[in-house]
Amino acid sequence: MPPAFKSIATLSQELKNGEVSSRQLVEQAVARIDTLNPELNAVVCLEADQALANADQADAKRAKGEHSPLLGIPMLHKDIFCTQGMRTTCGSKMLADFVPPYDATVVQKLKDAGMINLGKCNMDEFAMGSSNETSVFGACKNPWDVTRVPGGSSGGSAVAVASGMVPFATGTDTGGSIRQPAALCGITGLKPTYGRVSRYGMIAFASSMDQAGPMAHSAQDCALVLNAMAGHDPLDSTCDNTPVPNYHQTLDHPITGLRIGVPKEFFSSHLNTEVATAIDTAVRELERAGATVKEVSLPSTDLAVSTYYVIAPAEASANLSRYDGVRYGYRCEAPSDLQDLYVRSRTEGFGAEVKRRILVGTFTLSAASYDQYFMKAQQVRRLITQEYDSVLNEVDVIAGPAAPNTAFALNDTSKSITDMYMEDVFTIGANLAGLPAISLPAGLVNGLPVGLQLIGQRFGEAQLLNVAHQFQSRTDWHTRRPTLEAVR
Amino acid sequence: MHWEMVMGLEVHLQLATHSKIFSSSSTQFGAEVNTHTNPLDMALPGTLPVLNHEAVTLAIVFGLGIGAEIGKISRFDRKNYFYPDLPKGYQISQFFEPIVKEGIFDVPLEDGSTFSVRILRAHLEEDAGKSVHDAIPAHTGIDLNRAGTPLLEVVTEPDFRTAEQVIAYLKALHALVTYLGISDGNMSEGSMRCDVNISLRPKGESAYGTRTELKNINSFRFIERAIHVESQRQQDLLEAGQTVTQETRLFDPDRDETRAMRSKEVANDYRYFPDPDLLPIVIDDATIEDIRASLPELPMAKRLRYTEALGLSNYDANLLTQDRATAEFFEVVAKTSENPKSAANWVLGDVSAALNKEGISMSDAALSAIDLATLIVRIDDNTLSSKMAKDVFDALWQGETDVDSIIDRKGLKQVSDSGALEVIIDALISENAAQVEQYRVADEGKQKKLIGFFVGQAMKASKGQANPQLLNQLLKEKLG
């Protein structure tokens, strides 16, 4: 394995053995970002000096005998997490110059665990998109094929890991924004149960679904990082205080007798047939590992996308009202009056997709359409949740594809807006129901990665990571790396 | 035509919490601009509200105080609108499920009767900041110190027909919340703000007329005046065959008129929806009972006890219970002196006059209730005449303490020893033979005047310390 692609688990061991220093890892990461980023555009902010200083501190701690597994490991944050003193844009012109005076809880926790943050990753503007093309910094490219998208909205994070810049990056997932880019870039990405990881300091898109999670090469790495990310936070009322297990400890449990349900609705006309075959093969591998597989039904799957595209824009329309040009963020030149200040600051500061969703959300919440849209969507959301819960009474884990296709072409004008929304058809259900879900590499179709999605019971992250790790112990898809020939 | 006024009130009470409803910033009034603010108050990206449970407790206290039903599950909603003093672009409020549901609030009127106001609901919400127009030339500044201060908005049914009822309600509400300690009720600092919804209809008609909303009037006097001015304006319109426009109006006390604030008020769509950042407030019966057990005696119960057990008039009971500090002061005086009527007279008379003169309230007065009670005891045991008592009271008010030592020091002891008084009277009789002669032949009216003369002389001789009742009685005997 080339050094750039090593896992956290390996690097941690090498650091412990004194084979490498944190400074060396950070220097390697910075050099690789310098080489690859001009083409891939995964990193939008790099603070190398600060990272090196922190690496030296980590090395000093190691020298004193401290050996926590994440100490000194380089990483990147999705640019949706507020980082004290480090520009945080959320991929938007609106926040192009915003420097937060505080750290998000996730940022603080990973800092406390000793990880070295190098900077920030590209993303769809305000996490609204499935291709990373709505970013004010421009598109980010898929390292497996630079003419293709990495997926979104955590596209930059997925690319940074897949291309070996860093072994780990944070992502957030409101409708599939960790799992779909993880699938399209051939890495492992976990969206935890809603409430498992604090949302404090994570710039809000749709508050009832936003959830932060790890993006790395393997389930084992995700487990190591989730140990540090998860847990109650008094600053987030929706953050749960269910005790955090040691996710690493249960990775090796055998999965004999594990009950897997495969929803027939996930194998519909939306799904690319070659992707379907790869997923089917992956599920059979789990069966060989001792799991029992049966077909289950989630009849409201087709309603998930429209339900999501009522609720998420509604919440977003309010969440994004604070960007008004008054206190911080983009302000238009020479406003003539208050109305002009609002209208031009928001018109000029937000991109098209963000404005579209604000308009949709404003409409669905208006007095005349509230009952017909917002209320109805809330009812369907409850229905979808009940369907997932009832299936998860019969099986331990739901398995299926993470995305309907492999990575699609950049600037694909044949793709309509609603085609783009359909990218999330298999991932949205877990967000609406608040369930944990993971995407892991499960094959290559025409040289492009395919992601297997596993959806678990509420707070069942340990089981998901266990199943994913068992799969990865039997297969090598997660060790496949893009050649990056086009980049060098 | 005779017109009937119909009014409903919305009162915003600032709750007396130490920190804001969703952030740890201080709620103290009067700080330098934008110093009681943190990232949440400024709505920086990524910040999240965390409910201050002190505000919830105070809302429950209020609900129990008016005998309302407490919402076992209540929720927060977002009220969306753009305004520079509203940093998030939405206000967190309770629209769908308020914490306090329906209740009846009995408002005492001066004649001793009560007037029942139906409370529709009371809900928690956050206050906005303030625009500052005079700090930066040609610009408007924003002060976010107040943004996020907890408010309880108390909404009534349209039960008011006169301005007197409105004022009586507001005074009773003010008394209640200051009693309960849930708000300081300071109107000039905006702790209690009142919106009046007002319409007219022909007397006897049951349908309501079109209403206007008078916003944010912050003194009882202005509220009364605003109601008068606005009802007259509506009456003039209606009598001229014109219609009233539904709108928000502001009362301008300088010009003594109301004027339209936002004519497009009806077009506002606040797009309320449940706030996904906050969990529902779930309140169990045990919590409610704990809070109920901790409630102080409420003004209405106190009034009843003052009239029935202490024998006070409705009028006095009303006045004494208007604020908690006064009632508590009175109760100590009444209990210690064992003379509730005299205690009431002192508190509502001399004490109240002295407070008014200095422009302070009972809670700011240095006067000790025990001293005042001792003063009353010394009147009742004939140590002090009422005139002497006033001297002692003045000394107490000036900051002296210990009634008995004041009496000693001022030599104010009343002479109630009949032997000593007889000596004085005998001397007077022998010195004023002519008047004694006149007295003996005079009619009743004339006699009264002459007694007055002798009392005056005796008082002079006793340096004002003679017990006047005893003096009167002895004189009558001796002269008779």
PDB file of C-alpha atoms in Angstrom, chain A residues 82 95 98 101-102 194 199-203 207-208 234-238 314-315 318-319 321-324 326-328 338 342 346 362 365-368 370 374, chain B residues 39-51 78 80-90 96 142 144 269-279:
ATOM      1  CA  CYS A  82     -17.177  26.096  12.107  1.00  0.00           C
ATOM      2  CA  LEU A  95     -19.836  33.213   3.751  1.00  0.00           C
ATOM      3  CA  PHE A  98     -16.617  34.285   7.383  1.00  0.00           C
ATOM      4  CA  PRO A 101     -15.053  32.775  16.629  1.00  0.00           C
ATOM      5  CA  TYR A 102     -15.689  29.245  17.855  1.00  0.00           C
ATOM      6  CA  TYR A 194     -29.847  11.420  14.194  1.00  0.00           C
ATOM      7  CA  ARG A 199     -24.776  19.456  15.360  1.00  0.00           C
ATOM      8  CA  TYR A 200     -23.392  22.432  17.292  1.00  0.00           C
ATOM      9  CA  GLY A 201     -21.232  24.518  15.028  1.00  0.00           C
ATOM     10  CA  MET A 202     -22.270  22.600  11.943  1.00  0.00           C
ATOM     11  CA  ILE A 203     -23.929  25.065   9.605  1.00  0.00           C
ATOM     12  CA  SER A 207     -31.992  20.651  11.126  1.00  0.00           C
ATOM     13  CA  SER A 208     -34.221  17.607  11.638  1.00  0.00           C
ATOM     14  CA  PRO A 234     -25.244  20.148  26.143  1.00  0.00           C
ATOM     15  CA  LEU A 235     -25.041  22.709  23.313  1.00  0.00           C
ATOM     16  CA  ASP A 236     -27.313  20.661  21.034  1.00  0.00           C
ATOM     17  CA  SER A 237     -30.737  19.837  22.474  1.00  0.00           C
ATOM     18  CA  THR A 238     -31.337  17.177  19.831  1.00  0.00           C
ATOM     19  CA  ALA A 314     -38.851  24.273   4.440  1.00  0.00           C
ATOM     20  CA  GLU A 315     -36.337  23.992   7.270  1.00  0.00           C
ATOM     21  CA  ALA A 318     -35.769  29.453   7.849  1.00  0.00           C
ATOM     22  CA  ASN A 319     -32.203  28.314   8.608  1.00  0.00           C
ATOM     23  CA  SER A 321     -32.800  33.638   6.835  1.00  0.00           C
ATOM     24  CA  ARG A 322     -29.940  34.735   9.075  1.00  0.00           C
ATOM     25  CA  TYR A 323     -27.833  35.465   6.001  1.00  0.00           C
ATOM     26  CA  ASP A 324     -29.326  38.905   5.543  1.00  0.00           C
ATOM     27  CA  VAL A 326     -26.778  42.795   8.398  1.00  0.00           C
ATOM     28  CA  ARG A 327     -24.295  41.281  10.879  1.00  0.00           C
ATOM     29  CA  TYR A 328     -21.804  39.177   8.885  1.00  0.00           C
ATOM     30  CA  LEU A 338     -33.423  47.958   4.033  1.00  0.00           C
ATOM     31  CA  TYR A 342     -32.003  42.160   1.916  1.00  0.00           C
ATOM     32  CA  ARG A 346     -29.382  37.411  -0.791  1.00  0.00           C
ATOM     33  CA  THR A 362     -41.013  29.464   1.667  1.00  0.00           C
ATOM     34  CA  LEU A 365     -44.637  26.826   4.634  1.00  0.00           C
ATOM     35  CA  SER A 366     -46.945  29.616   3.478  1.00  0.00           C
ATOM     36  CA  ALA A 367     -50.367  29.679   5.085  1.00  0.00           C
ATOM     37  CA  ALA A 368     -52.061  28.665   1.840  1.00  0.00           C
ATOM     38  CA  TYR A 370     -48.857  24.470   4.732  1.00  0.00           C
ATOM     39  CA  PHE A 374     -45.624  20.643   4.883  1.00  0.00           C
TER      40      PHE A 374
ATOM     41  CA  PRO B  39     -22.553  33.778  19.012  1.00  0.00           C
ATOM     42  CA  LEU B  40     -26.085  32.433  19.426  1.00  0.00           C
ATOM     43  CA  ASP B  41     -27.593  35.864  20.154  1.00  0.00           C
ATOM     44  CA  MET B  42     -25.949  37.124  16.978  1.00  0.00           C
ATOM     45  CA  ALA B  43     -27.249  34.089  15.056  1.00  0.00           C
ATOM     46  CA  LEU B  44     -23.816  33.052  13.882  1.00  0.00           C
ATOM     47  CA  PRO B  45     -23.941  29.997  11.605  1.00  0.00           C
ATOM     48  CA  GLY B  46     -24.047  26.668  13.411  1.00  0.00           C
ATOM     49  CA  THR B  47     -25.260  27.959  16.759  1.00  0.00           C
ATOM     50  CA  LEU B  48     -28.171  26.118  18.373  1.00  0.00           C
ATOM     51  CA  PRO B  49     -30.702  27.172  21.005  1.00  0.00           C
ATOM     52  CA  VAL B  50     -30.709  25.396  24.369  1.00  0.00           C
ATOM     53  CA  LEU B  51     -33.794  25.968  26.484  1.00  0.00           C
ATOM     54  CA  ARG B  78     -40.417  29.425  14.263  1.00  0.00           C
ATOM     55  CA  ASN B  80     -40.467  33.823  10.133  1.00  0.00           C
ATOM     56  CA  TYR B  81     -39.946  37.444   9.175  1.00  0.00           C
ATOM     57  CA  PHE B  82     -37.066  39.676   8.242  1.00  0.00           C
ATOM     58  CA  TYR B  83     -36.121  42.585  10.444  1.00  0.00           C
ATOM     59  CA  PRO B  84     -32.660  43.864  11.410  1.00  0.00           C
ATOM     60  CA  ASP B  85     -33.296  43.419  15.137  1.00  0.00           C
ATOM     61  CA  LEU B  86     -34.261  39.765  14.597  1.00  0.00           C
ATOM     62  CA  PRO B  87     -30.894  38.091  13.985  1.00  0.00           C
ATOM     63  CA  LYS B  88     -32.042  34.638  12.902  1.00  0.00           C
ATOM     64  CA  GLY B  89     -34.738  35.924  10.557  1.00  0.00           C
ATOM     65  CA  TYR B  90     -37.226  34.051  12.697  1.00  0.00           C
ATOM     66  CA  PHE B  96     -49.274  25.500  17.842  1.00  0.00           C
ATOM     67  CA  ILE B 142     -28.597  47.242  16.218  1.00  0.00           C
ATOM     68  CA  LEU B 144     -28.770  42.700  20.555  1.00  0.00           C
ATOM     69  CA  ASP B 269     -47.485  35.367   6.503  1.00  0.00           C
ATOM     70  CA  TYR B 270     -45.202  34.229   9.306  1.00  0.00           C
ATOM     71  CA  ARG B 271     -44.912  30.662   7.978  1.00  0.00           C
ATOM     72  CA  TYR B 272     -44.972  29.113  11.447  1.00  0.00           C
ATOM     73  CA  PHE B 273     -43.564  25.610  11.700  1.00  0.00           C
ATOM     74  CA  PRO B 274     -42.168  23.471  14.536  1.00  0.00           C
ATOM     75  CA  ASP B 275     -38.567  24.372  15.394  1.00  0.00           C
ATOM     76  CA  PRO B 276     -36.495  21.243  14.695  1.00  0.00           C
ATOM     77  CA  ASP B 277     -33.670  22.484  16.945  1.00  0.00           C
ATOM     78  CA  LEU B 278     -35.689  22.124  20.142  1.00  0.00           C
ATOM     79  CA  LEU B 279     -37.334  19.134  21.739  1.00  0.00           C
TER      80      LEU B 279
END
